Short mmCIF file of N, CA, C and O in Angstrom, two decimals:
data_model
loop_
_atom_site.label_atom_id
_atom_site.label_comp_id
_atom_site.label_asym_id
_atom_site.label_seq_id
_atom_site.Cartn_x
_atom_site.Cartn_y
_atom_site.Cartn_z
N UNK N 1 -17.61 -12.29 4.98
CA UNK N 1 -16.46 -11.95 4.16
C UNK N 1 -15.39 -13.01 4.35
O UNK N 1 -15.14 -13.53 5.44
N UNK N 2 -14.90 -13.22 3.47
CA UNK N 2 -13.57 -14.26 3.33
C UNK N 2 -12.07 -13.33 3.22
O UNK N 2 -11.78 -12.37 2.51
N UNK N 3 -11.31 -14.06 4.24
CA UNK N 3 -10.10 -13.54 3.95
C UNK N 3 -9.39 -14.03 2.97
O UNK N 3 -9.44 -15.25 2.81
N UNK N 4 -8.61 -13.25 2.10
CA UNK N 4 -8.07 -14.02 0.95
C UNK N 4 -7.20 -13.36 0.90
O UNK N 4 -7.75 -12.71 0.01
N UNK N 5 -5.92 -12.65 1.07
CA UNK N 5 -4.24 -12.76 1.50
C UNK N 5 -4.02 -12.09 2.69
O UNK N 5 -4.81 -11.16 2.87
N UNK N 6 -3.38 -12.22 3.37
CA UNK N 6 -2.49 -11.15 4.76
C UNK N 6 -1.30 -11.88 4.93
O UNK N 6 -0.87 -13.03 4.78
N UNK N 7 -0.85 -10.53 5.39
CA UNK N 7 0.66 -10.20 5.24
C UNK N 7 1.03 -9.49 6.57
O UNK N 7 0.39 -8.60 7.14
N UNK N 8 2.43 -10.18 7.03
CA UNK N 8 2.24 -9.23 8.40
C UNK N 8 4.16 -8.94 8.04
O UNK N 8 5.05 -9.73 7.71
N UNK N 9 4.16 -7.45 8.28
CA UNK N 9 5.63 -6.92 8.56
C UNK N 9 5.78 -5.62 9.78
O UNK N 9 5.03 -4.75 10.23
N UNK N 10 7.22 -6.06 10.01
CA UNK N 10 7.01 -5.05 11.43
C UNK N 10 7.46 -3.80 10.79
O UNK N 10 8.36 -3.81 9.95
N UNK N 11 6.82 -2.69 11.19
CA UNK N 11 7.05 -1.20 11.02
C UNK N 11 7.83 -0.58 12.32
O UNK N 11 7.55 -0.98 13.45
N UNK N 12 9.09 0.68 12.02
CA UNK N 12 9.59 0.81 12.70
C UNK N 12 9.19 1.36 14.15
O UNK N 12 9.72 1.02 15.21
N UNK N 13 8.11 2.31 14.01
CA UNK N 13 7.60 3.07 15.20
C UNK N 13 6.60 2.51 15.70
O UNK N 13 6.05 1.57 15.13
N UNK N 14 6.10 3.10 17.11
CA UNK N 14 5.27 2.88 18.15
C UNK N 14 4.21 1.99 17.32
O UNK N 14 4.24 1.96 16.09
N UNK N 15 3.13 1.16 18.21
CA UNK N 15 1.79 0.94 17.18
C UNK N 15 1.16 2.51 17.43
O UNK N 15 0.85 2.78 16.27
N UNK N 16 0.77 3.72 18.25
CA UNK N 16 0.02 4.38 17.86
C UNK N 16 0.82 5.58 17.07
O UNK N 16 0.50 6.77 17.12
N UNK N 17 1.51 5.23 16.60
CA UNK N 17 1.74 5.89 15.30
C UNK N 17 1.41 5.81 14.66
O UNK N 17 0.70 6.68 14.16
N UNK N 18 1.77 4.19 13.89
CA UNK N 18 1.22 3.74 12.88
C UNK N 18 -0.39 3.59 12.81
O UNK N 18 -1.13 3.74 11.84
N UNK N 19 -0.61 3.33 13.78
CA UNK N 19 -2.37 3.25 14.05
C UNK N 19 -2.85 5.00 13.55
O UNK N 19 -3.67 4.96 12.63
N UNK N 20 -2.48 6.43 13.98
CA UNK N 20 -2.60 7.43 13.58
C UNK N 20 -2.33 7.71 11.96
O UNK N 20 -2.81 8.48 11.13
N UNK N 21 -1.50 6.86 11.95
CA UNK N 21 -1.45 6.85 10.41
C UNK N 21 -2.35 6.33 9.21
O UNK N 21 -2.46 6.81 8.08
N UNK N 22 -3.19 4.84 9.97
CA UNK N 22 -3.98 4.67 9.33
C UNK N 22 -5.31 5.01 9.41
O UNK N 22 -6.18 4.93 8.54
N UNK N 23 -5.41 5.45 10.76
CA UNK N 23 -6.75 6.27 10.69
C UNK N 23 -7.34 7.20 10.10
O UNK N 23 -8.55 7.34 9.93
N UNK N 24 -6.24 8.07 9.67
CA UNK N 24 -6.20 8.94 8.76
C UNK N 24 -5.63 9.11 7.58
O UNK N 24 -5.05 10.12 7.20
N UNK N 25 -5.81 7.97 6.90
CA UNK N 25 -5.22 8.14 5.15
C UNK N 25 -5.15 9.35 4.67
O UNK N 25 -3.97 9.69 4.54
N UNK N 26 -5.91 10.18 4.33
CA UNK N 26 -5.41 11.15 3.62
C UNK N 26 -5.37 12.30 3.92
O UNK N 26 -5.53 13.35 3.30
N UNK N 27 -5.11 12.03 5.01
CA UNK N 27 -4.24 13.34 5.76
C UNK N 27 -3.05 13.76 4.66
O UNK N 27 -2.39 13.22 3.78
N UNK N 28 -3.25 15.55 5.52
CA UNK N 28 -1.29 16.00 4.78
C UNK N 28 -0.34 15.90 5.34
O UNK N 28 -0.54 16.54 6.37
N UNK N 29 0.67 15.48 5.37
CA UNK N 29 1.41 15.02 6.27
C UNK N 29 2.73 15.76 4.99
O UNK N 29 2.54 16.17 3.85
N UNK N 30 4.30 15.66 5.98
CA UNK N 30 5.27 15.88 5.41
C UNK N 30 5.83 14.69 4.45
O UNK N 30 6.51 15.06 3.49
N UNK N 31 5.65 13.52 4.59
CA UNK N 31 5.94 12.53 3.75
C UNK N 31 4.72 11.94 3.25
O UNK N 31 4.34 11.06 4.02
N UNK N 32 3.89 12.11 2.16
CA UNK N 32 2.82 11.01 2.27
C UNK N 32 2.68 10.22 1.72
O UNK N 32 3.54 10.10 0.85
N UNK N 33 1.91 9.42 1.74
CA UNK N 33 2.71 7.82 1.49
C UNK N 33 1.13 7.28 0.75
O UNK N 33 1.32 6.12 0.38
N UNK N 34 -0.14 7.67 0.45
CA UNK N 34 -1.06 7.07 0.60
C UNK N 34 -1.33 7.85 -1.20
O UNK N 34 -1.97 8.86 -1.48
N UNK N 35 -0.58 6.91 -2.11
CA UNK N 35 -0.76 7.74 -3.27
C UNK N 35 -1.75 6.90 -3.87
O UNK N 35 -1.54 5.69 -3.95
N UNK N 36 -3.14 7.58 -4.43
CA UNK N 36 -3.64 6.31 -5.10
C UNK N 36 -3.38 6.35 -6.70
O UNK N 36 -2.73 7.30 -7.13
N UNK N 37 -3.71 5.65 -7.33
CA UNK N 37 -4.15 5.35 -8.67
C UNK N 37 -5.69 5.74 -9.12
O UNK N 37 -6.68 5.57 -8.40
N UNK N 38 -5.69 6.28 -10.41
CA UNK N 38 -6.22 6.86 -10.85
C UNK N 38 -8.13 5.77 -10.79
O UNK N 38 -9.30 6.14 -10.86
N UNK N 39 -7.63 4.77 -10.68
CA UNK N 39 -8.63 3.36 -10.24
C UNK N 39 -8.95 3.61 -9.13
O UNK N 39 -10.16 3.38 -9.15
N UNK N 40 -8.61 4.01 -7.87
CA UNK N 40 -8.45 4.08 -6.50
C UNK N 40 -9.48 5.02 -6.01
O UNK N 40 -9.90 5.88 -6.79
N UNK N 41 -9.95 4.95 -4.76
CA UNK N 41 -10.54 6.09 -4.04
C UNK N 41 -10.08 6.22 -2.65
O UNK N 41 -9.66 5.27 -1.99
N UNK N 42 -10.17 7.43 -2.23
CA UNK N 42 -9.72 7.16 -0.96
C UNK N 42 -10.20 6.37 0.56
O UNK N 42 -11.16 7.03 0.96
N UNK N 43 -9.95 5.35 1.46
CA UNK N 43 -10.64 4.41 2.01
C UNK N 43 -11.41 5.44 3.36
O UNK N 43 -11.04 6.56 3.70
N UNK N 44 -12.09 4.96 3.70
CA UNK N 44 -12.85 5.35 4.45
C UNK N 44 -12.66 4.74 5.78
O UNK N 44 -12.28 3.59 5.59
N UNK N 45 -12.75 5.01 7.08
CA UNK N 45 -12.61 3.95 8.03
C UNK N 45 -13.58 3.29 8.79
O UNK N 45 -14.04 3.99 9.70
N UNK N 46 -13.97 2.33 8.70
CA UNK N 46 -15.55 1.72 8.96
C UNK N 46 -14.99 1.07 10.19
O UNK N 46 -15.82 0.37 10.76
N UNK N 47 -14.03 1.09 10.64
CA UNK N 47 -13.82 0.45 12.64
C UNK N 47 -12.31 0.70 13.07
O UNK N 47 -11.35 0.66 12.30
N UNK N 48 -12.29 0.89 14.11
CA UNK N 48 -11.27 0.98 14.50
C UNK N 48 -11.24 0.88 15.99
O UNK N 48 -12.25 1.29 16.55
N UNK N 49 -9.95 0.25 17.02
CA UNK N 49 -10.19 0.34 18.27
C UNK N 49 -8.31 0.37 18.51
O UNK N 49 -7.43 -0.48 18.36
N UNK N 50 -8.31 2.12 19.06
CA UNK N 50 -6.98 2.06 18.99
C UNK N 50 -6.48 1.43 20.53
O UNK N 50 -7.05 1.29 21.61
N UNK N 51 -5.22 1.16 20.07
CA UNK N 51 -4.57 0.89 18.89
C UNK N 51 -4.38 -0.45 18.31
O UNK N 51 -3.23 -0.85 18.13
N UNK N 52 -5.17 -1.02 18.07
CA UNK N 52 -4.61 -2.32 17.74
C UNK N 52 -5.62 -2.51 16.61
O UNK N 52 -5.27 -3.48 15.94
N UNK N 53 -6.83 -1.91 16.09
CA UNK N 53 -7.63 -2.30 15.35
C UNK N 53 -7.71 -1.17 13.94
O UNK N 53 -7.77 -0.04 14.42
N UNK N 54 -7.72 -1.11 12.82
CA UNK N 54 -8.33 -0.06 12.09
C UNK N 54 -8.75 -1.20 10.56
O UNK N 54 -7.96 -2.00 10.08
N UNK N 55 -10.32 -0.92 10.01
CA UNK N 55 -10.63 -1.38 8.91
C UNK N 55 -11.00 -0.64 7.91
O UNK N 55 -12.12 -0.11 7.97
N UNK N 56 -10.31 -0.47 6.99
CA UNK N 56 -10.81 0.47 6.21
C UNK N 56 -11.65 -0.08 4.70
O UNK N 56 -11.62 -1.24 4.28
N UNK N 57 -12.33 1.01 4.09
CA UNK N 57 -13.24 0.18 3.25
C UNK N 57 -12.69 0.59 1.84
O UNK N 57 -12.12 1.68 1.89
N UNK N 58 -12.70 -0.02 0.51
CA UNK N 58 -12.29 -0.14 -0.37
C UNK N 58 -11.58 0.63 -0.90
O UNK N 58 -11.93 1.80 -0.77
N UNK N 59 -10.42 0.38 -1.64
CA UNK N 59 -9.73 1.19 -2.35
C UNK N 59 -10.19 1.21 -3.60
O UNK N 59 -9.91 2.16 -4.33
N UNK N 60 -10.81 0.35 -3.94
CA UNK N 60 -11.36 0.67 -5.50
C UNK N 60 -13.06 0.88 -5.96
O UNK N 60 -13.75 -0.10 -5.67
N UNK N 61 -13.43 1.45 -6.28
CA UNK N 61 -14.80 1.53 -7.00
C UNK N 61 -15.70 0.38 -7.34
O UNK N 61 -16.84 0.03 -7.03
N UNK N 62 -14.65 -0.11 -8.19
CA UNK N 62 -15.05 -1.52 -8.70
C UNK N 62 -15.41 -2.86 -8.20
O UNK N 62 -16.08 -3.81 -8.63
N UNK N 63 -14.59 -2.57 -6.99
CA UNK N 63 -15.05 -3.58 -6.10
C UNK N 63 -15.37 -3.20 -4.65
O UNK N 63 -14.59 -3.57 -3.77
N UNK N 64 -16.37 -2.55 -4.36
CA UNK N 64 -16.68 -1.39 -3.35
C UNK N 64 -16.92 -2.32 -1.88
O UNK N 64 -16.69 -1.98 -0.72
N UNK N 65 -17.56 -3.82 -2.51
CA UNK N 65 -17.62 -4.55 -0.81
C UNK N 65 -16.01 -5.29 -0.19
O UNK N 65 -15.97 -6.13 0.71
N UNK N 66 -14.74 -4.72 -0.97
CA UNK N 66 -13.82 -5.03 -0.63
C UNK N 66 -13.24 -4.41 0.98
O UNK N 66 -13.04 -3.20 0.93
N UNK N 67 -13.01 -4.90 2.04
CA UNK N 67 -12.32 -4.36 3.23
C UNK N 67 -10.94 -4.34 3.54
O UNK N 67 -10.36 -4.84 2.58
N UNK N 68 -10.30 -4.07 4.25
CA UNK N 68 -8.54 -4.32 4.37
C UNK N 68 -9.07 -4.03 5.78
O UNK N 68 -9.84 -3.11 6.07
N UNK N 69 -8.58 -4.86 6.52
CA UNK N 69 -7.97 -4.44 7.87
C UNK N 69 -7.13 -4.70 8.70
O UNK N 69 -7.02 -5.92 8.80
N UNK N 70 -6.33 -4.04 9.53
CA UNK N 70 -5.00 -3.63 9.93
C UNK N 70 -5.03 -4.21 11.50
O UNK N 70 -5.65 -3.68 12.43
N UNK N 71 -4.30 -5.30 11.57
CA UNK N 71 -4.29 -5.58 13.24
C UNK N 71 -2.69 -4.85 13.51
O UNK N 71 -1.85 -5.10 12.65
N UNK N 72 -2.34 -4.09 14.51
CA UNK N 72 -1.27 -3.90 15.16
C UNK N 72 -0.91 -4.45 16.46
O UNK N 72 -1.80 -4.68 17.27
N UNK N 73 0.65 -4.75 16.81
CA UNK N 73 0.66 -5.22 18.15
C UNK N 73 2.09 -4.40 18.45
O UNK N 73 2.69 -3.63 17.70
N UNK N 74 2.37 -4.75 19.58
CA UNK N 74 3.56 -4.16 19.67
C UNK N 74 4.45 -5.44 19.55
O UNK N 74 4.07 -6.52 20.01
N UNK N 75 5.94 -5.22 18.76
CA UNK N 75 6.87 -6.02 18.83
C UNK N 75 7.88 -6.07 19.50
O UNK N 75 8.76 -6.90 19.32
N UNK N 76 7.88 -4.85 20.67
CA UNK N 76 9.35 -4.54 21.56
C UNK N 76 10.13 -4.02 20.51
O UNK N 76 11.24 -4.53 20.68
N UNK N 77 10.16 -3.28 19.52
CA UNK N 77 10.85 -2.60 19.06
C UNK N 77 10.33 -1.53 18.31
O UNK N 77 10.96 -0.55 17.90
N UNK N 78 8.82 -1.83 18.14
CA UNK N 78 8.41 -0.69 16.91
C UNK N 78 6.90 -1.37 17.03
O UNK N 78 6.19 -1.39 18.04
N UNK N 79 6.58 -1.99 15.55
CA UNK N 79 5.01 -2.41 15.47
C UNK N 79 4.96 -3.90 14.33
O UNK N 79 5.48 -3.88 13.21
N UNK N 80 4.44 -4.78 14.74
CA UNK N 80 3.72 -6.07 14.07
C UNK N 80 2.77 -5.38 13.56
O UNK N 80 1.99 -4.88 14.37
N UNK N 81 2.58 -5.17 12.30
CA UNK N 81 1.53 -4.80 11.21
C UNK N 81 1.01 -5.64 10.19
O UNK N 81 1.59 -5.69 9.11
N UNK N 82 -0.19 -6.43 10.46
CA UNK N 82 -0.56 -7.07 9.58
C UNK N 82 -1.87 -6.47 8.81
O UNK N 82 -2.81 -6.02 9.45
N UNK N 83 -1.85 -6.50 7.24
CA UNK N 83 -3.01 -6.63 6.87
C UNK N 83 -3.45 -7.55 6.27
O UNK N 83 -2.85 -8.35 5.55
N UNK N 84 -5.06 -7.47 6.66
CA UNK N 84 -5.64 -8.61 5.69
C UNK N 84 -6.69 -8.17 4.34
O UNK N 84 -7.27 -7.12 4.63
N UNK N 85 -7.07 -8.66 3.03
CA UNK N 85 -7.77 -8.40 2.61
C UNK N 85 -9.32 -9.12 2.59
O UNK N 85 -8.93 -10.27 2.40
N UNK N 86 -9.93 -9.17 2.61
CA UNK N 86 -10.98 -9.07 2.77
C UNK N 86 -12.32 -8.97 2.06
O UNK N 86 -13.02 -7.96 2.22
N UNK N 87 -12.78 -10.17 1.12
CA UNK N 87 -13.47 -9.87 -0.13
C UNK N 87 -14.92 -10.91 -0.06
O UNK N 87 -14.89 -12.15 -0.03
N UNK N 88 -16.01 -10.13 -0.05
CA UNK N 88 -17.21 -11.36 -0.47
C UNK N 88 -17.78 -12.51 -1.57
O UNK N 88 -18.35 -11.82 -2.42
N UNK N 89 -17.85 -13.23 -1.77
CA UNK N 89 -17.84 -14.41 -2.97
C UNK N 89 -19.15 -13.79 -3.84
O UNK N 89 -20.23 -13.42 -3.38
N UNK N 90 -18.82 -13.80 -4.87
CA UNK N 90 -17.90 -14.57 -5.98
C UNK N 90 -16.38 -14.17 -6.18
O UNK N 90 -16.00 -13.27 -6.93
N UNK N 91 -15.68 -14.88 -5.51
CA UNK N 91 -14.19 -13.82 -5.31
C UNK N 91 -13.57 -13.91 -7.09
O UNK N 91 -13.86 -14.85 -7.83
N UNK N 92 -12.83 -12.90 -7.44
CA UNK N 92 -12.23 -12.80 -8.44
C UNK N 92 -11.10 -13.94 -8.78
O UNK N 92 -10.50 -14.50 -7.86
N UNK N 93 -10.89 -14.21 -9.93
CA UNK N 93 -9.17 -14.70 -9.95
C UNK N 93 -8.53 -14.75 -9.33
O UNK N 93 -8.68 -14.04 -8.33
N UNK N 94 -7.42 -15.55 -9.43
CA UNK N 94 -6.04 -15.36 -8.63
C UNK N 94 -5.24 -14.31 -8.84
O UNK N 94 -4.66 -13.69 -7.95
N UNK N 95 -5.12 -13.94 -10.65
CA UNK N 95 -4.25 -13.00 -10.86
C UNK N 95 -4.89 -11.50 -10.71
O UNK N 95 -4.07 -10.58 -10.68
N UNK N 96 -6.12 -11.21 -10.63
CA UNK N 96 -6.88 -10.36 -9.90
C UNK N 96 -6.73 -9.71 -8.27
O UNK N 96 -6.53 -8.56 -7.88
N UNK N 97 -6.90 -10.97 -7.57
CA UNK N 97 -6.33 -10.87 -6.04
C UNK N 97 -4.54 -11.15 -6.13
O UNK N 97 -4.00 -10.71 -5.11
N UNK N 98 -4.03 -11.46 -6.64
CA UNK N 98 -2.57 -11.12 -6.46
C UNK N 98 -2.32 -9.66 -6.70
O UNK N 98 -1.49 -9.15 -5.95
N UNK N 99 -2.98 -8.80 -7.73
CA UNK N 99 -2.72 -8.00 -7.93
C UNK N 99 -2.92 -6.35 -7.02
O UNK N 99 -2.33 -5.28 -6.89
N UNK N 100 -4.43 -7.19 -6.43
CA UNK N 100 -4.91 -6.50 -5.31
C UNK N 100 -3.86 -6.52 -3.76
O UNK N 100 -3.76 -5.79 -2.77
N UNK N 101 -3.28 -7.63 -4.19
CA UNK N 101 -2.36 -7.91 -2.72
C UNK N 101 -0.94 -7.01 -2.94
O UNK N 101 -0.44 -6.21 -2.15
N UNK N 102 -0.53 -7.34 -4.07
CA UNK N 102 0.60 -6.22 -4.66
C UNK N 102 0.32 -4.59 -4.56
O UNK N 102 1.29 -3.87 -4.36
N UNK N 103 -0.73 -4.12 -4.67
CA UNK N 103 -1.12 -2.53 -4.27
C UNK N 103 -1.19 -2.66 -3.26
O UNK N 103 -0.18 -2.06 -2.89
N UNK N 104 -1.97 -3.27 -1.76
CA UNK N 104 -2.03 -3.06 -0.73
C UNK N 104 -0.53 -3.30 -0.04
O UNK N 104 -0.25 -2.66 0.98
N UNK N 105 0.44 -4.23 -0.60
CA UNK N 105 1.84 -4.35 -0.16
C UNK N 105 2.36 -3.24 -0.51
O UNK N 105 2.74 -2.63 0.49
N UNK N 106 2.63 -2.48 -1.85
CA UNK N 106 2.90 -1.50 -2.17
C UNK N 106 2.95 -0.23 -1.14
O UNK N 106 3.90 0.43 -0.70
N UNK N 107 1.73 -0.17 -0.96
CA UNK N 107 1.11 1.28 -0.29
C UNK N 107 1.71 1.16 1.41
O UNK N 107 2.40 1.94 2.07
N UNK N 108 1.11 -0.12 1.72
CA UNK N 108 1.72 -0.64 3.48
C UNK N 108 3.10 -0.88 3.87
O UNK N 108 3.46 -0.41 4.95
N UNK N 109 3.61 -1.28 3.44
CA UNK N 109 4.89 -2.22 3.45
C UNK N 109 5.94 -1.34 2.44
O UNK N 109 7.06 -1.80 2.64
N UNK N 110 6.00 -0.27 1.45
CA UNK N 110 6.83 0.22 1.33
C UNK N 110 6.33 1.99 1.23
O UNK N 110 7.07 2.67 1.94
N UNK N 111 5.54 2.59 0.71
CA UNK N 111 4.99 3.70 1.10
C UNK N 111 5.08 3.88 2.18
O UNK N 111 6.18 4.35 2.46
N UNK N 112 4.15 3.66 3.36
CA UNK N 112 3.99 3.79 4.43
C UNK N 112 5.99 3.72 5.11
O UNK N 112 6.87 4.55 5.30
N UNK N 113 5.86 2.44 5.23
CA UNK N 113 6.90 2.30 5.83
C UNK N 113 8.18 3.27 5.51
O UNK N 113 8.92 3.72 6.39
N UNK N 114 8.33 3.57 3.85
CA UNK N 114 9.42 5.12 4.08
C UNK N 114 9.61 5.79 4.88
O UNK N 114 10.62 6.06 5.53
N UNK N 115 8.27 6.22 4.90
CA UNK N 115 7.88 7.52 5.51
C UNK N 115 8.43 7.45 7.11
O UNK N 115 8.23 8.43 7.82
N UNK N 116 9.09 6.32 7.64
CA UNK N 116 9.44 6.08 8.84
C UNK N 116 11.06 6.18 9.09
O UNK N 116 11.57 6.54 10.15
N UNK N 117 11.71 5.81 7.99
CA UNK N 117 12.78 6.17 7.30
C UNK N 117 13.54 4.88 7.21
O UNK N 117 14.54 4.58 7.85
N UNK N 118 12.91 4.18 6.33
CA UNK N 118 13.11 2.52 6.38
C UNK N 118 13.09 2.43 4.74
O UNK N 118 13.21 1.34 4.18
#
C-alpha cells in the first residue's frame, strides 16, 4: 500500500482517549462525531496496539482496499494525532484523493475533535 496524504494535529485529551475513541467508531456516545455519508460504511478495525496504533479499514464501498491509520503520541499536553491514508495502485486522481483527504480531515480534525470541546 502507498501512502498518499497524512496529516498530523494535536487533539486536546490523553492519547488513550482518543485511541478509545477510535477503536470504537460507532459507538454511542453523548457527542458523536463519526457521521457518515450516505457513500460511507462504517470502518472496521483491522490493528491496533494501544495506545499508539489503530488502522481502520475503508470508509467507502467503492474503494474497499482503502486503509486510514492513526498513529498517536503524547504531546505533554493532550495527543499528536496523525492520520494517514492509505491506498493500493492504480491510485485515483488527485481531485479524487483530495477529496478523500477532505472527509477524513472533516471527520478527525473537526468532528472528532468537538467532541473534546475544541
Amino acid at each position: 500500500m502507498d501512502e498518499m496524504v497524512t496529516r498530523r494535529k494535536n487533539q486536546p485529551p490523553p492519547r488513550h482517549v482518543v485511541f478509545d475513541d477510535l477503536v470504537n467508531p460507532g459507538r454511542e456516545t453523548i457527542r458523536p462525531w463519526l457521521h457518515l455519508l450516505d457513500d460511507e460504511t462504517l470502518p472496521r478495525v483491522i490493528e491496533s496496539e494501544p495506545p499508539s496504533l489503530v488502522v481502520w479499514s475503508s470508509l467507502w464501498p467503492a474503494r474497499p482496499g482503502a486503509l486510514i491509520r492513526f498513529d498517536l503520541a503524547d504531546d505533554g499536553t493532550g495527543t499528536s494525532l496523525r492520520w494517514t491514508l492509505l491506498l493500493d495502485p492504480p491510485h485515483p486522481d488527485d481531485d479524487v484523493v483530495r477529496s478523500l483527504r477532505k472527509r477524513i480531515d472533516r471527520l478527525i480534525n473537526a468532528n472528532l475533535r468537538f467532541t473534546y470541546g475544541q
